[in-house]
Structure formats: structure tokens, C-alpha cells
Amino acid sequence: MATPARRTLQSFPITPGSAAVTGFAGLLALACLLGGSFPGFFWLAVIAATSAIIGNRKAKRAAELYRIRTLRSTEIARYHAMAPTEFEHAIAFLCQRDGCSNVQVVGGAGDLGADVIATTPDGRRIVIQCKRYGPTTKVGSPDMQRFGGTCWSVHRAHVAAVVTTSVFTKPAANYGVQHGIRLIDVSALGGWATRTGPAPWM
């Protein structure tokens, strides 16, 4: 069975321009080490300044994109309009937004039930299955059993959760409770997204 490609979520800079300033200082130091000849120093200084400006602009742009994505992450209606793969990435972003590290989207053929894997802020391994279902399709007991068969033994989860834009059937909910799987239905997802409710690992 093919192993799904692991896509690590990009981390956005929180302090724009810090990397650019470091690069600027590094190039200036290099110029000094080269002997301080005026022409060489001048052009290295120009390059350093240009690099710092470009780097600062890129950092600001990335920070602005992160800010916009964070605002959009609180709009629960967006999750209902997403394709399944988009939903997986959206859930991964929520994990990153709320302090998780090593966030990976692993859903796809051969994923063995895991769609998102991350390390929680307190160091635990969380494995999430994402179910982007319509309002008339519920997460059933077979869905839960397939995930329950791999989340602990295969993926070595410390925390296992199923996140859906719908709800769970009663047998599915019972299975989750019996096997320690966190159930995040559309209501709980709304709370997580808007920060009025807990994240799945809390």
C-alpha cells in the first residue's frame, strides 16, 4: 500500500524583518572581514541593504497572509464549503494557530485513517481524522471503528480525535467514548475555530 506524502504546514514569521536584519548585519560583517576596501564594502553594503528591504517586504507579506488566514479560520461557514483536502489543511492550520508544532497533513491513499498529525503544546502526539460531511451525512460507527483500529496501534497517538462538519450517530459517539477518541462535531468545531471552546487536545 502506498505511503501518503507528508506535507508539513508552513510556519509564518511572527516578527517581520528579523531575518532580513540578521542577513544585513551578516553581510556588513563579511565586508569588514574582506579588508574594508571602499569599493568592495560599498557594493556589499548596497547588496545587504537591498536584501534587507526585500526580505522585510516578504516577511511583512507572509505575516499579513497569516493574519488574514487566522481571521478566516474563525468563520465556521467556510468549513462547510471546503473540499475534503481543503478541510484537512484548515484543521492543520487550526492546530498550528493554537500552538501545535510539527503539523503535517498526511491524508490520502494509504493514510490508514490519519489526516493530520501534530505535536500539541504540551508535547503529546495528536492524530486527527477529518470528515468534511454535509449536514445530512453523519459520522457512523464504521468510520469510528476504522480510525480506532489504527490511531493508537499504527499512528502511536497520545490523543486521537475525529473532527467533522456534521454530527456523530449515537453508536459512533458510544464507540468514541469507549475507546478514548475525542469527538469534535460541527458545534465543537465552531467553538474551537472561534476560540470560544477548547481545542481537541484540551
Rosetta silent file (secondary structure, phi, psi, omega in degrees, C-alpha in Angstrom):
SEQUENCE: MATPARRTLQSFPITPGSAAVTGFAGLLALACLLGGSFPGFFWLAVIAATSAIIGNRKAKRAAELYRIRTLRSTEIARYHAMAPTEFEHAIAFLCQRDGCSNVQVVGGAGDLGADVIATTPDGRRIVIQCKRYGPTTKVGSPDMQRFGGTCWSVHRAHVAAVVTTSVFTKPAANYGVQHGIRLIDVSALGGWATRTGPAPWM
SCORE:     score description
SCORE:     0.000 S_00000001
   1 L     0.000  133.289 -176.942    0.000    0.000    0.000 S_00000001
   2 L   -65.432  141.179  177.099    1.382    3.403   -0.979 S_00000001
   3 L   -87.504  127.450 -177.777    2.563    5.661    1.808 S_00000001
   4 L   -66.367  145.476  177.398    0.876    9.083    1.667 S_00000001
   5 L   -68.391  134.861  179.117    3.060   12.106    1.115 S_00000001
   6 L   -94.314  123.587 -178.093    3.562   14.076    4.292 S_00000001
   7 E  -113.580  109.588 -179.459    3.077   17.792    3.818 S_00000001
   8 E   -79.140  132.202 -178.492    4.389   19.890    6.683 S_00000001
   9 L   -68.413  134.520  179.243    2.407   23.071    7.236 S_00000001
  10 L   -66.931  135.335  174.737    4.401   26.223    6.580 S_00000001
  11 L   -93.088  130.742 -178.945    5.181   28.289    9.640 S_00000001
  12 L   -93.725  144.628  179.943    4.681   32.010    9.126 S_00000001
  13 L   -66.138  140.344  179.245    7.035   34.584   10.676 S_00000001
  14 L   -94.579  -29.600 -179.422    5.681   36.354   13.742 S_00000001
  15 L  -117.229   91.250 -177.260    8.272   39.168   13.773 S_00000001
  16 L   -57.434  138.367  172.179    8.626   40.530   10.216 S_00000001
  17 L    91.653  -12.163 -177.143   12.062   41.678    9.172 S_00000001
  18 H   -63.544  -41.547  179.285   14.110   39.905   11.840 S_00000001
  19 H   -67.038  -38.082 -179.989   15.697   37.538    9.333 S_00000001
  20 H   -64.390  -41.778  179.207   16.385   40.398    6.940 S_00000001
  21 H   -63.640  -41.462  178.439   18.129   42.418    9.655 S_00000001
  22 H   -61.405  -43.221  179.051   20.266   39.416   10.564 S_00000001
  23 H   -64.082  -39.597  178.638   21.237   38.974    6.923 S_00000001
  24 H   -59.648  -50.592 -178.858   22.073   42.670    6.627 S_00000001
  25 H   -61.826  -38.736 -179.622   24.351   42.557    9.649 S_00000001
  26 H   -63.786  -42.875  179.922   25.999   39.377    8.382 S_00000001
  27 H   -67.796  -36.955  177.053   26.851   40.873    5.004 S_00000001
  28 H   -64.307  -40.651  177.635   28.255   44.019    6.606 S_00000001
  29 H   -62.745  -39.308  178.825   30.433   41.880    8.843 S_00000001
  30 H   -62.465  -39.686  179.448   31.620   39.962    5.783 S_00000001
  31 H   -61.184  -41.730  178.947   32.579   43.235    4.111 S_00000001
  32 H   -63.644  -40.529 -179.795   34.707   44.164    7.096 S_00000001
  33 H   -65.818  -27.943 -179.573   36.425   40.782    7.058 S_00000001
  34 L   -76.642   -0.501  173.167   37.296   41.252    3.380 S_00000001
  35 L   115.020   -7.028  175.222   39.530   44.116    4.342 S_00000001
  36 L    73.134   14.388  177.106   37.238   47.096    4.294 S_00000001
  37 L   -59.314  136.024 -170.827   38.276   48.262    0.787 S_00000001
  38 H   -58.966  -49.744 -177.833   35.862   51.045   -0.105 S_00000001
  39 H   -60.774  -45.241 -179.653   34.555   49.753   -3.482 S_00000001
  40 H   -64.783  -41.708  179.491   34.028   46.230   -2.183 S_00000001
  41 H   -63.902  -42.488 -177.977   32.496   47.494    1.047 S_00000001
  42 H   -60.296  -48.743 -176.268   30.197   49.898   -0.809 S_00000001
  43 H   -70.674  -34.611  176.053   28.755   47.264   -3.142 S_00000001
  44 H   -66.552  -36.075  177.605   28.363   44.705   -0.381 S_00000001
  45 H   -65.480  -39.933  177.617   26.559   47.348    1.659 S_00000001
  46 H   -62.930  -45.833  179.145   24.242   48.059   -1.281 S_00000001
  47 H   -60.984  -43.574 -178.734   23.538   44.345   -1.711 S_00000001
  48 H   -63.363  -43.056 -179.611   22.931   43.967    2.010 S_00000001
  49 H   -64.422  -43.300  178.939   20.542   46.915    2.118 S_00000001
  50 H   -62.658  -43.838  179.093   18.622   45.662   -0.912 S_00000001
  51 H   -61.880  -40.113  179.937   18.437   42.176    0.548 S_00000001
  52 H   -64.629  -41.056 -179.503   17.184   43.567    3.857 S_00000001
  53 H   -65.270  -46.745 -179.528   14.440   45.591    2.145 S_00000001
  54 H   -63.847  -43.652  179.882   13.275   42.652    0.011 S_00000001
  55 H   -63.171  -38.332  179.723   13.419   40.273    2.978 S_00000001
  56 H   -66.341  -40.084  178.928   11.468   42.692    5.137 S_00000001
  57 H   -64.532  -42.600  178.968    8.764   43.058    2.487 S_00000001
  58 H   -63.391  -40.927 -179.736    8.444   39.284    2.121 S_00000001
  59 H   -64.589  -41.647  178.690    8.230   38.862    5.885 S_00000001
  60 H   -64.750  -39.847  179.608    5.530   41.526    6.139 S_00000001
  61 H   -64.643  -43.000  179.155    3.580   39.915    3.288 S_00000001
  62 H   -64.406  -40.454  179.241    3.796   36.487    4.944 S_00000001
  63 H   -65.039  -37.794  178.783    2.714   37.942    8.283 S_00000001
  64 H   -67.570  -40.306  176.763   -0.256   39.658    6.634 S_00000001
  65 H   -62.516  -39.639  178.042   -1.301   36.422    4.923 S_00000001
  66 H   -64.078  -41.424  179.076   -1.087   34.655    8.266 S_00000001
  67 H   -62.675  -43.675  179.328   -3.229   37.355    9.884 S_00000001
  68 H   -64.107  -43.198 -178.841   -5.875   37.049    7.158 S_00000001
  69 H   -65.618  -35.777  177.932   -5.878   33.265    7.376 S_00000001
  70 H   -64.133  -42.846  178.073   -6.232   33.457   11.147 S_00000001
  71 H   -63.008  -43.027 -178.991   -9.266   35.730   10.811 S_00000001
  72 H   -67.888  -27.112 -178.307  -10.821   33.436    8.218 S_00000001
  73 L   -65.329  -17.197 -179.636  -10.218   30.399   10.409 S_00000001
  74 L   -88.998   -5.309 -177.331  -12.891   31.690   12.802 S_00000001
  75 L   -91.474   97.517 -172.360  -15.587   31.749   10.095 S_00000001
  76 H   -62.082  -29.656 -179.282  -17.299   28.379   10.527 S_00000001
  77 H   -60.966  -29.284 -179.622  -19.320   28.716    7.298 S_00000001
  78 H   -63.579  -33.173 -177.302  -16.097   28.427    5.302 S_00000001
  79 H   -66.419  -33.596 -179.396  -15.510   24.887    6.543 S_00000001
  80 H   -69.951  -25.799 -177.460  -18.800   23.689    5.083 S_00000001
  81 L   -90.559   -2.959 -175.822  -17.842   24.979    1.626 S_00000001
  82 L   -81.955  151.405  168.109  -14.433   23.299    1.550 S_00000001
  83 L   -74.484  160.099 -178.226  -13.390   20.226   -0.383 S_00000001
  84 H   -53.122  -42.577 -179.726  -12.132   17.368    1.836 S_00000001
  85 H   -66.864  -39.857  176.176   -8.458   18.157    1.184 S_00000001
  86 H   -60.902  -39.245 -179.970   -9.018   21.849    1.916 S_00000001
  87 H   -63.937  -40.871  177.563  -10.720   20.869    5.140 S_00000001
  88 H   -59.247  -44.767  179.816   -7.713   18.795    6.196 S_00000001
  89 H   -67.481  -34.574  178.042   -5.425   21.778    5.634 S_00000001
  90 H   -65.513  -40.307  178.086   -7.826   24.056    7.501 S_00000001
  91 H   -67.591  -38.957  176.467   -7.782   21.745   10.521 S_00000001
  92 H   -61.191  -39.582  178.675   -3.991   21.586   10.331 S_00000001
  93 H   -64.933  -39.547  177.079   -3.907   25.386   10.368 S_00000001
  94 H   -59.887  -40.300  178.023   -6.099   25.474   13.478 S_00000001
  95 H   -61.158  -47.367  179.815   -3.602   23.161   15.172 S_00000001
  96 H   -64.311  -43.516 -179.647   -0.719   25.433   14.193 S_00000001
  97 H   -56.749  -36.681 -174.969   -2.646   28.577   15.143 S_00000001
  98 L   -98.011   21.129  167.718   -3.257   27.214   18.626 S_00000001
  99 L   104.437    1.399  178.076    0.326   26.280   19.379 S_00000001
 100 L   -74.347  153.243  175.540    0.971   22.841   17.860 S_00000001
 101 E  -120.782  171.385  179.655    4.308   22.108   16.216 S_00000001
 102 E    51.124   41.889 -176.689    5.412   19.581   13.571 S_00000001
 103 E   -77.389  125.086 -179.228    1.987   19.881   11.952 S_00000001
 104 E  -130.035  138.261  171.490    1.616   17.529    8.979 S_00000001
 105 E   -97.635  115.300 -172.970   -1.225   16.843    6.573 S_00000001
 106 L  -119.539    6.392 -178.266   -0.970   13.136    5.774 S_00000001
 107 L   -65.255  152.171 -179.585   -4.419   12.358    4.359 S_00000001
 108 L   141.991 -171.918 -179.915   -4.713   10.489    1.076 S_00000001
 109 L   -59.598  129.324  178.629   -4.440    6.978   -0.298 S_00000001
 110 L    78.212   19.513 -178.185   -2.946    4.676    2.313 S_00000001
 111 L   -77.997  -10.158  178.022   -3.279    7.153    5.169 S_00000001
 112 L    53.923   38.175  172.828   -4.675    4.447    7.486 S_00000001
 113 L    93.423  -15.160 -178.391   -7.170    6.867    8.973 S_00000001
 114 L   -93.336  132.091  175.129   -4.853    9.763    9.802 S_00000001
 115 L  -111.574  -36.925  178.890   -5.345   13.098    8.065 S_00000001
 116 E  -134.489  132.746  176.056   -3.449   15.458   10.369 S_00000001
 117 E  -126.976  135.617 -177.951   -0.632   14.634   12.776 S_00000001
 118 E  -153.477  170.286  173.650    0.923   17.201   15.111 S_00000001
 119 E  -108.289  122.736 -177.016    2.644   17.723   18.436 S_00000001
 120 L   -70.290  164.289 -179.695    0.462   19.511   20.973 S_00000001
 121 L   -56.101  -26.229  179.367    1.786   22.468   23.006 S_00000001
 122 L   -97.801   13.608  170.893    2.418   20.110   25.947 S_00000001
 123 L    92.374    5.691  179.199    4.373   17.626   23.807 S_00000001
 124 L   -88.095  154.827  178.407    1.789   14.938   23.038 S_00000001
 125 E   -90.999  119.096  178.730    1.273   13.389   19.623 S_00000001
 126 E  -109.088  135.044  178.118   -2.222   14.109   18.272 S_00000001
 127 E  -120.031  126.218 -174.649   -3.709   12.219   15.342 S_00000001
 128 E  -122.073  134.602  168.540   -6.814   13.652   13.688 S_00000001
 129 E  -105.236  132.428 -176.942   -9.201   12.218   11.153 S_00000001
 130 E  -106.415  130.480  178.634  -11.162   14.861    9.228 S_00000001
 131 E  -123.779   96.408  179.163  -14.713   14.250    7.974 S_00000001
 132 L   -88.551   82.931 -176.975  -15.958   17.096    5.800 S_00000001
 133 L  -103.839  155.138  172.991  -19.567   15.863    5.594 S_00000001
 134 L   -75.254  170.519 -175.213  -22.755   17.661    4.653 S_00000001
 135 L   -65.118  -20.044 -178.903  -25.472   18.278    7.261 S_00000001
 136 L   -96.579   -3.026  179.364  -27.427   15.168    6.252 S_00000001
 137 L  -109.871  118.659 -178.425  -24.451   12.788    6.432 S_00000001
 138 L   -98.810  153.262  173.545  -23.445   11.673    9.901 S_00000001
 139 E   -76.685  120.411 -174.750  -20.190   10.103   11.028 S_00000001
 140 L   -99.660  174.796 -179.494  -21.116    6.496   11.709 S_00000001
 141 H   -60.161  -39.488  177.233  -19.771    3.691   13.826 S_00000001
 142 H   -59.007  -38.737  176.641  -17.881    2.068   10.879 S_00000001
 143 H   -59.457  -46.825 -178.247  -15.957    5.331   10.391 S_00000001
 144 H   -65.516  -39.372 -178.621  -15.003    5.357   14.050 S_00000001
 145 H   -66.365  -39.104  178.363  -14.028    1.690   14.099 S_00000001
 146 H   -63.640  -41.965  179.320  -11.676    2.089   11.127 S_00000001
 147 H   -70.083  -41.478  179.737   -9.962    5.021   12.816 S_00000001
 148 H   -62.274  -25.954 -179.545   -9.934    3.322   16.196 S_00000001
 149 L   -76.546  -12.142 -176.851   -8.143    0.360   14.663 S_00000001
 150 L  -126.524  -24.456 -171.123   -5.128    2.456   13.628 S_00000001
 151 L   -62.070  -36.905 -178.566   -4.906    5.665   15.661 S_00000001
 152 L   -89.836  -50.464 -171.926   -3.296    4.046   18.696 S_00000001
 153 L   -77.353  -35.998 -177.213   -1.505    0.976   17.344 S_00000001
 154 L   -93.831  -49.423 -174.771   -0.281    2.307   13.984 S_00000001
 155 L   -90.437   -4.717  175.614   -0.001    6.072   14.441 S_00000001
 156 L    55.816   44.201 -178.664    1.029    5.910   18.113 S_00000001
 157 L   -70.758  143.441  165.286   -1.335    8.693   19.136 S_00000001
 158 L   -92.074  -31.755  175.441   -1.363   10.148   22.625 S_00000001
 159 E  -131.715  130.223  177.854   -4.538   11.995   21.635 S_00000001
 160 E  -121.564  137.363 -177.336   -6.887   10.801   18.891 S_00000001
 161 E  -145.767  147.199  171.340   -9.731   12.896   17.515 S_00000001
 162 E  -114.958  124.033 -178.410  -12.296   12.882   14.732 S_00000001
 163 E  -113.316  129.284 -177.616  -13.290   16.352   13.515 S_00000001
 164 E  -138.357  156.208  173.034  -16.374   16.800   11.349 S_00000001
 165 L   -90.262    8.220  179.578  -18.610   19.480    9.868 S_00000001
 166 L  -122.658 -143.031  178.572  -21.552   17.223   10.733 S_00000001
 167 L  -133.236  173.256 -179.685  -22.519   15.161   13.795 S_00000001
 168 E  -104.276  143.500  172.015  -21.955   11.633   15.088 S_00000001
 169 L   -69.276  163.098 -179.758  -24.505    8.846   15.224 S_00000001
 170 H   -61.671  -44.692  176.925  -25.204    7.504   18.701 S_00000001
 171 H   -60.929  -36.956  178.658  -23.281    4.239   18.071 S_00000001
 172 H   -65.653  -43.396  178.956  -20.339    6.274   16.738 S_00000001
 173 H   -62.696  -41.770  178.590  -20.392    8.531   19.788 S_00000001
 174 H   -62.280  -41.358  179.540  -20.540    5.499   22.092 S_00000001
 175 H   -63.001  -43.963  179.820  -17.564    3.936   20.309 S_00000001
 176 H   -59.894  -44.387  179.686  -15.563    7.132   20.669 S_00000001
 177 H   -63.730  -44.634 -177.976  -16.263    7.373   24.396 S_00000001
 178 H   -64.619  -30.526 -174.809  -15.427    3.697   24.972 S_00000001
 179 L  -110.090   12.961  173.447  -12.125    3.933   23.102 S_00000001
 180 L    71.166   25.431  179.655  -10.959    7.349   24.252 S_00000001
 181 L   -95.829  127.723 -179.998  -11.352    9.123   20.899 S_00000001
 182 E   -72.278  135.058 -178.130  -12.219   12.811   21.102 S_00000001
 183 E  -109.342  114.830 -179.781  -15.370   13.710   19.133 S_00000001
 184 E  -113.951   95.499  179.137  -15.394   17.173   17.549 S_00000001
 185 L   -85.392 -174.000 -174.628  -18.748   17.715   15.838 S_00000001
 186 H   -59.864  -34.528  179.332  -19.834   20.861   13.983 S_00000001
 187 H   -69.533  -46.124  179.121  -20.704   22.629   17.223 S_00000001
 188 H   -66.985  -34.938  176.299  -17.393   21.792   18.898 S_00000001
 189 H   -62.583  -41.379  177.616  -15.535   22.727   15.698 S_00000001
 190 H   -60.767  -41.351  177.893  -17.228   26.113   15.793 S_00000001
 191 H   -64.505  -43.362  178.570  -16.085   26.609   19.371 S_00000001
 192 H   -62.789  -48.382 -176.154  -12.520   25.608   18.527 S_00000001
 193 H   -61.918  -39.884 -177.143  -12.400   27.789   15.411 S_00000001
 194 H   -91.130    0.327  179.373  -13.757   30.880   17.164 S_00000001
 195 L    65.324   24.184  173.449  -11.737   30.225   20.324 S_00000001
 196 L   -99.436   -3.164  178.424  -14.892   30.070   22.414 S_00000001
 197 L  -138.946  171.932 -175.648  -14.364   26.358   23.027 S_00000001
 198 L   -77.234  156.307  170.244  -11.424   24.017   23.629 S_00000001
 199 L   -75.530  162.066 -176.071   -9.064   22.530   21.081 S_00000001
 200 L   -59.553  -25.317 -177.982   -9.256   18.712   20.697 S_00000001
 201 L   -88.970   -2.889 -177.921   -6.211   18.102   22.899 S_00000001
 202 L   -89.003    0.000    0.000   -7.552   20.125   25.837 S_00000001
